[in-house]
Amino acid sequence: MSTSPTAAPPELGLKSPGAGLITLDPVRTALLHGLDGLLTGLAARLSAPEVVGPPLLSVEGLTRLDYFRNFPHLGVSAAGFAPEALDGLAAGTPASELPLRPTGHLLPSATCYGLLLSLEGADVGAAGLRLSATGRCFRNETHYDGLRRLWGFHMREVLYLGTREGAVEHLDKGSEFVREVAARLGLTLTRATADDPFYDKGGSRAKLMALDPVKHEFSAPDGTAIASVNRHRNFFGERLGIRAGEHGSAYSSCVAFGVERWVHAMILAHGTAGAALARLREAAD
């Protein structure tokens, strides 16, 4: 007999712990895991092995990737209590009144950063390299809005590094996959050009981007972007010394999915979390 949840028992009393934070009930949890499992189909199609990225990113590494030039407001710092605060903690002093010491690391704001930094100095060869991972990501935002905009969320990415042609092909196949999965799930998505976070918006790269867009988003009817395809050109290859054999600095691209946002889009399309879960299970069969 199946014991799959169909509704959150009311006695659980689950509440949001704070702005941008959420505890998913059993049905939404099943949706999240089921959707992430379905989205791994792109990695299987492209023979991208699953890896687990680092839980923290160095400030030094992110600086070399222009992270703070483009997104100074998004970073969520990892800090520890200073040694002089430990006695106070043990004595019951409120933690908010005690000093913190920077660690030189940030929580990831995108899954691909950790994977790219881990490949610094590598040669992926002319055949290129693909990796797939789901990471817990964190972003300071000006406001939060349910599952649409969270402080912490799950992001699945399928990353490619290799040749210019391979990077474009990767995104073509990723876009095709997004459309296929959306159709199976009964989702209506629109595709539109979006800003690219990896380029200096005030420089020559910005002008090039205006002529040749490098990021597109797939959005639900309420405007929530739930997936994106991102062409980085050879930006990361140059900054991190990643090569593609005789082709020189590697080109890269990635397909990204905001998993909680897919949960939101499913509930929006099907009315309730239970109905969304039923449709997901039909699509997965």
C-alpha positions as semicolon CSV with decimal commas, in nm:
position;residue;x (nm);y (nm);z (nm)
1;M;0,000;0,000;0,000
2;S;0,133;0,343;-0,095
3;T;0,211;0,579;0,190
4;S;0,288;0,878;-0,033
5;P;0,165;1,201;0,129
6;T;-0,131;1,381;-0,026
7;A;-0,162;1,663;0,224
8;A;0,032;1,816;0,511
9;P;-0,115;1,690;0,840
10;P;-0,256;1,995;1,015
11;E;-0,101;1,890;1,345
12;L;0,246;1,954;1,206
13;G;0,189;2,327;1,248
14;L;0,466;2,420;1,005
15;K;0,537;2,792;0,989
16;S;0,776;3,011;0,797
17;P;1,081;3,074;1,022
18;G;1,124;3,427;0,883
19;A;1,143;3,643;0,574
20;G;1,284;3,449;0,279
21;L;1,281;3,123;0,479
22;I;1,034;2,841;0,441
23;T;0,971;2,489;0,569
24;L;0,812;2,271;0,302
25;D;0,527;2,043;0,406
26;P;0,535;1,675;0,298
27;V;0,355;1,735;-0,033
28;R;0,576;2,025;-0,139
29;T;0,880;1,830;-0,025
30;A;0,773;1,540;-0,248
31;L;0,725;1,790;-0,531
32;L;1,072;1,937;-0,479
33;H;1,248;1,600;-0,476
34;G;1,037;1,465;-0,762
35;L;1,100;1,768;-0,981
36;D;1,473;1,761;-0,913
37;G;1,473;1,395;-1,007
38;L;1,288;1,471;-1,330
39;L;1,530;1,753;-1,412
40;T;1,825;1,515;-1,384
41;G;1,701;1,386;-1,718
42;L;1,903;1,658;-1,888
43;A;2,221;1,537;-1,719
44;A;2,142;1,179;-1,827
45;R;2,074;1,292;-2,183
46;L;2,405;1,480;-2,198
47;S;2,608;1,221;-2,002
48;A;2,689;1,477;-1,732
49;P;2,800;1,296;-1,413
50;E;2,657;1,409;-1,080
51;V;2,892;1,586;-0,841
52;V;2,857;1,775;-0,512
53;G;3,001;2,125;-0,506
54;P;3,166;2,297;-0,208
55;P;2,935;2,449;0,057
56;L;3,139;2,772;0,078
57;L;3,316;2,991;-0,178
58;S;3,628;3,195;-0,113
59;V;3,602;3,573;-0,135
60;E;3,934;3,575;-0,321
61;G;3,805;3,336;-0,584
62;L;3,480;3,525;-0,634
63;T;3,670;3,852;-0,664
64;R;3,861;3,714;-0,962
65;L;3,526;3,634;-1,125
66;D;3,397;3,995;-1,092
67;Y;3,131;3,871;-0,851
68;F;3,147;4,176;-0,626
69;R;3,158;4,416;-0,919
70;N;2,832;4,276;-1,054
71;F;2,653;4,154;-0,739
72;P;2,784;4,327;-0,427
73;H;2,436;4,314;-0,272
74;L;2,367;3,941;-0,312
75;G;2,653;3,789;-0,111
76;V;2,570;3,610;0,215
77;S;2,884;3,600;0,428
78;A;2,992;3,301;0,637
79;A;3,120;3,422;0,974
80;G;3,220;3,268;1,306
81;F;3,209;3,398;1,658
82;A;3,530;3,569;1,763
83;P;3,727;3,390;2,039
84;E;3,642;3,664;2,288
85;A;3,270;3,592;2,230
86;L;3,282;3,228;2,341
87;D;3,265;3,294;2,715
88;G;2,970;3,522;2,658
89;L;2,789;3,256;2,457
90;A;2,850;2,999;2,729
91;A;2,719;3,245;2,990
92;G;2,397;3,300;2,797
93;T;2,468;3,640;2,643
94;P;2,241;3,689;2,337
95;A;2,435;3,586;2,029
96;S;2,324;3,901;1,846
97;E;2,521;4,110;2,096
98;L;2,853;3,928;2,045
99;P;3,118;3,997;1,779
100;L;3,153;3,791;1,463
101;R;3,476;3,728;1,273
102;P;3,475;3,703;0,890
103;T;3,596;3,372;0,748
104;G;3,680;3,499;0,400
105;H;3,404;3,284;0,252
106;L;3,051;3,331;0,119
107;L;2,761;3,094;0,089
108;P;2,707;3,005;-0,279
109;S;2,460;3,217;-0,474
110;A;2,473;2,983;-0,775
111;T;2,574;2,618;-0,804
112;C;2,816;2,666;-1,093
113;Y;3,059;2,897;-0,909
114;G;3,191;2,621;-0,686
115;L;3,227;2,379;-0,977
116;L;3,414;2,634;-1,189
117;L;3,649;2,734;-0,909
118;S;3,720;2,365;-0,849
119;L;3,836;2,332;-1,211
120;E;4,091;2,614;-1,198
121;G;4,395;2,530;-1,412
122;A;4,232;2,221;-1,563
123;D;4,245;2,115;-1,927
124;V;3,909;1,965;-2,025
125;G;4,036;1,870;-2,370
126;A;3,877;1,924;-2,709
127;A;3,594;1,686;-2,616
128;G;3,496;1,911;-2,326
129;L;3,350;1,833;-1,986
130;R;2,998;1,828;-1,845
131;L;2,896;1,818;-1,479
132;S;2,560;1,819;-1,302
133;A;2,489;1,924;-0,944
134;T;2,216;2,051;-0,715
135;G;2,335;2,307;-0,462
136;R;2,177;2,496;-0,177
137;C;2,214;2,861;-0,277
138;F;2,169;3,185;-0,083
139;R;2,104;3,544;-0,189
140;N;2,038;3,866;-0,005
141;E;1,737;4,020;-0,179
142;T;1,552;4,349;-0,143
143;H;1,234;4,152;-0,072
144;Y;1,115;3,792;-0,047
145;D;0,802;3,635;-0,191
146;G;0,703;3,280;-0,098
147;L;0,862;3,018;-0,320
148;R;0,923;3,278;-0,592
149;R;1,204;3,460;-0,409
150;L;1,385;3,296;-0,118
151;W;1,690;3,368;0,094
152;G;1,796;3,004;0,058
153;F;1,690;2,770;-0,223
154;H;1,797;2,473;-0,436
155;M;1,951;2,526;-0,779
156;R;2,021;2,240;-1,019
157;E;2,270;2,316;-1,294
158;V;2,419;2,125;-1,585
159;L;2,752;2,286;-1,672
160;Y;2,958;2,254;-1,990
161;L;3,320;2,356;-2,056
162;G;3,491;2,307;-2,390
163;T;3,470;2,464;-2,733
164;R;3,266;2,761;-2,852
165;E;3,051;2,533;-3,066
166;G;3,004;2,287;-2,782
167;A;2,885;2,561;-2,547
168;V;2,618;2,672;-2,795
169;E;2,507;2,314;-2,859
170;H;2,480;2,256;-2,484
171;L;2,233;2,542;-2,452
172;D;2,033;2,435;-2,757
173;K;1,986;2,091;-2,604
174;G;1,909;2,245;-2,266
175;S;1,640;2,470;-2,414
176;E;1,485;2,175;-2,594
177;F;1,479;1,980;-2,269
178;V;1,310;2,264;-2,077
179;R;1,034;2,282;-2,337
180;E;0,985;1,904;-2,334
181;V;0,962;1,880;-1,955
182;A;0,730;2,180;-1,934
183;A;0,494;2,015;-2,184
184;R;0,494;1,689;-1,987
185;L;0,416;1,878;-1,667
186;G;0,143;2,095;-1,817
187;L;0,341;2,417;-1,773
188;T;0,317;2,714;-2,007
189;L;0,652;2,894;-2,020
190;T;0,773;3,196;-2,213
191;R;1,135;3,251;-2,315
192;A;1,292;3,597;-2,305
193;T;1,635;3,759;-2,305
194;A;1,769;3,844;-1,958
195;D;2,071;4,021;-1,811
196;D;2,389;3,816;-1,786
197;P;2,539;3,826;-1,435
198;F;2,889;3,733;-1,552
199;Y;2,965;4,048;-1,750
200;D;3,044;4,406;-1,655
201;K;2,727;4,589;-1,752
202;G;2,915;4,915;-1,810
203;G;3,191;4,789;-2,035
204;S;3,254;4,649;-2,380
205;R;3,110;4,312;-2,285
206;A;2,778;4,479;-2,213
207;K;2,772;4,628;-2,562
208;L;2,854;4,289;-2,711
209;M;2,579;4,129;-2,502
210;A;2,324;4,377;-2,640
211;L;2,409;4,259;-2,992
212;D;2,443;3,891;-2,901
213;P;2,236;3,802;-2,589
214;V;2,396;3,533;-2,375
215;K;2,122;3,461;-2,122
216;H;1,762;3,358;-2,170
217;E;1,504;3,278;-1,902
218;F;1,196;3,056;-1,912
219;S;0,915;3,206;-1,704
220;A;0,578;3,094;-1,571
221;P;0,264;3,297;-1,656
222;D;0,307;3,514;-1,343
223;G;0,657;3,617;-1,454
224;T;0,854;3,383;-1,226
225;A;1,175;3,273;-1,401
226;I;1,215;2,901;-1,327
227;A;1,498;2,808;-1,566
228;S;1,772;2,982;-1,760
229;V;2,029;2,903;-2,026
230;N;2,354;3,094;-1,984
231;R;2,642;3,128;-2,229
232;H;2,955;3,259;-2,056
233;R;3,172;3,278;-2,368
234;N;3,533;3,215;-2,253
235;F;3,506;3,442;-1,947
236;F;3,561;3,169;-1,686
237;G;3,813;2,989;-1,902
238;E;4,029;3,300;-1,916
239;R;3,988;3,401;-1,552
240;L;4,051;3,052;-1,412
241;G;4,303;2,922;-1,666
242;I;4,072;2,641;-1,782
243;R;4,169;2,515;-2,127
244;A;4,003;2,307;-2,397
245;G;4,313;2,143;-2,541
246;E;4,439;2,306;-2,858
247;H;4,133;2,534;-2,865
248;G;4,280;2,752;-2,589
249;S;4,070;2,903;-2,310
250;A;3,757;2,697;-2,255
251;Y;3,415;2,832;-2,339
252;S;3,141;2,749;-2,092
253;S;2,766;2,748;-2,061
254;C;2,511;2,619;-1,814
255;V;2,144;2,531;-1,785
256;A;2,002;2,626;-1,445
257;F;1,680;2,534;-1,266
258;G;1,545;2,701;-0,953
259;V;1,378;2,395;-0,799
260;E;1,152;2,576;-0,550
261;R;1,037;2,798;-0,835
262;W;0,939;2,487;-1,031
263;V;0,731;2,384;-0,728
264;H;0,566;2,728;-0,738
265;A;0,499;2,702;-1,112
266;M;0,343;2,356;-1,072
267;I;0,106;2,475;-0,799
268;L;0,022;2,784;-1,006
269;A;-0,062;2,565;-1,308
270;H;-0,255;2,290;-1,130
271;G;-0,425;2,472;-0,844
272;T;-0,304;2,276;-0,541
273;A;0,014;2,106;-0,430
274;G;-0,167;1,771;-0,429
275;A;-0,284;1,810;-0,788
276;A;0,064;1,924;-0,891
277;L;0,220;1,617;-0,730
278;A;-0,026;1,389;-0,908
279;R;0,065;1,547;-1,244
280;L;0,435;1,513;-1,167
281;R;0,395;1,143;-1,093
282;E;0,208;1,094;-1,420
283;A;0,487;1,270;-1,608
284;A;0,755;1,063;-1,434
285;D;0,594;0,728;-1,528
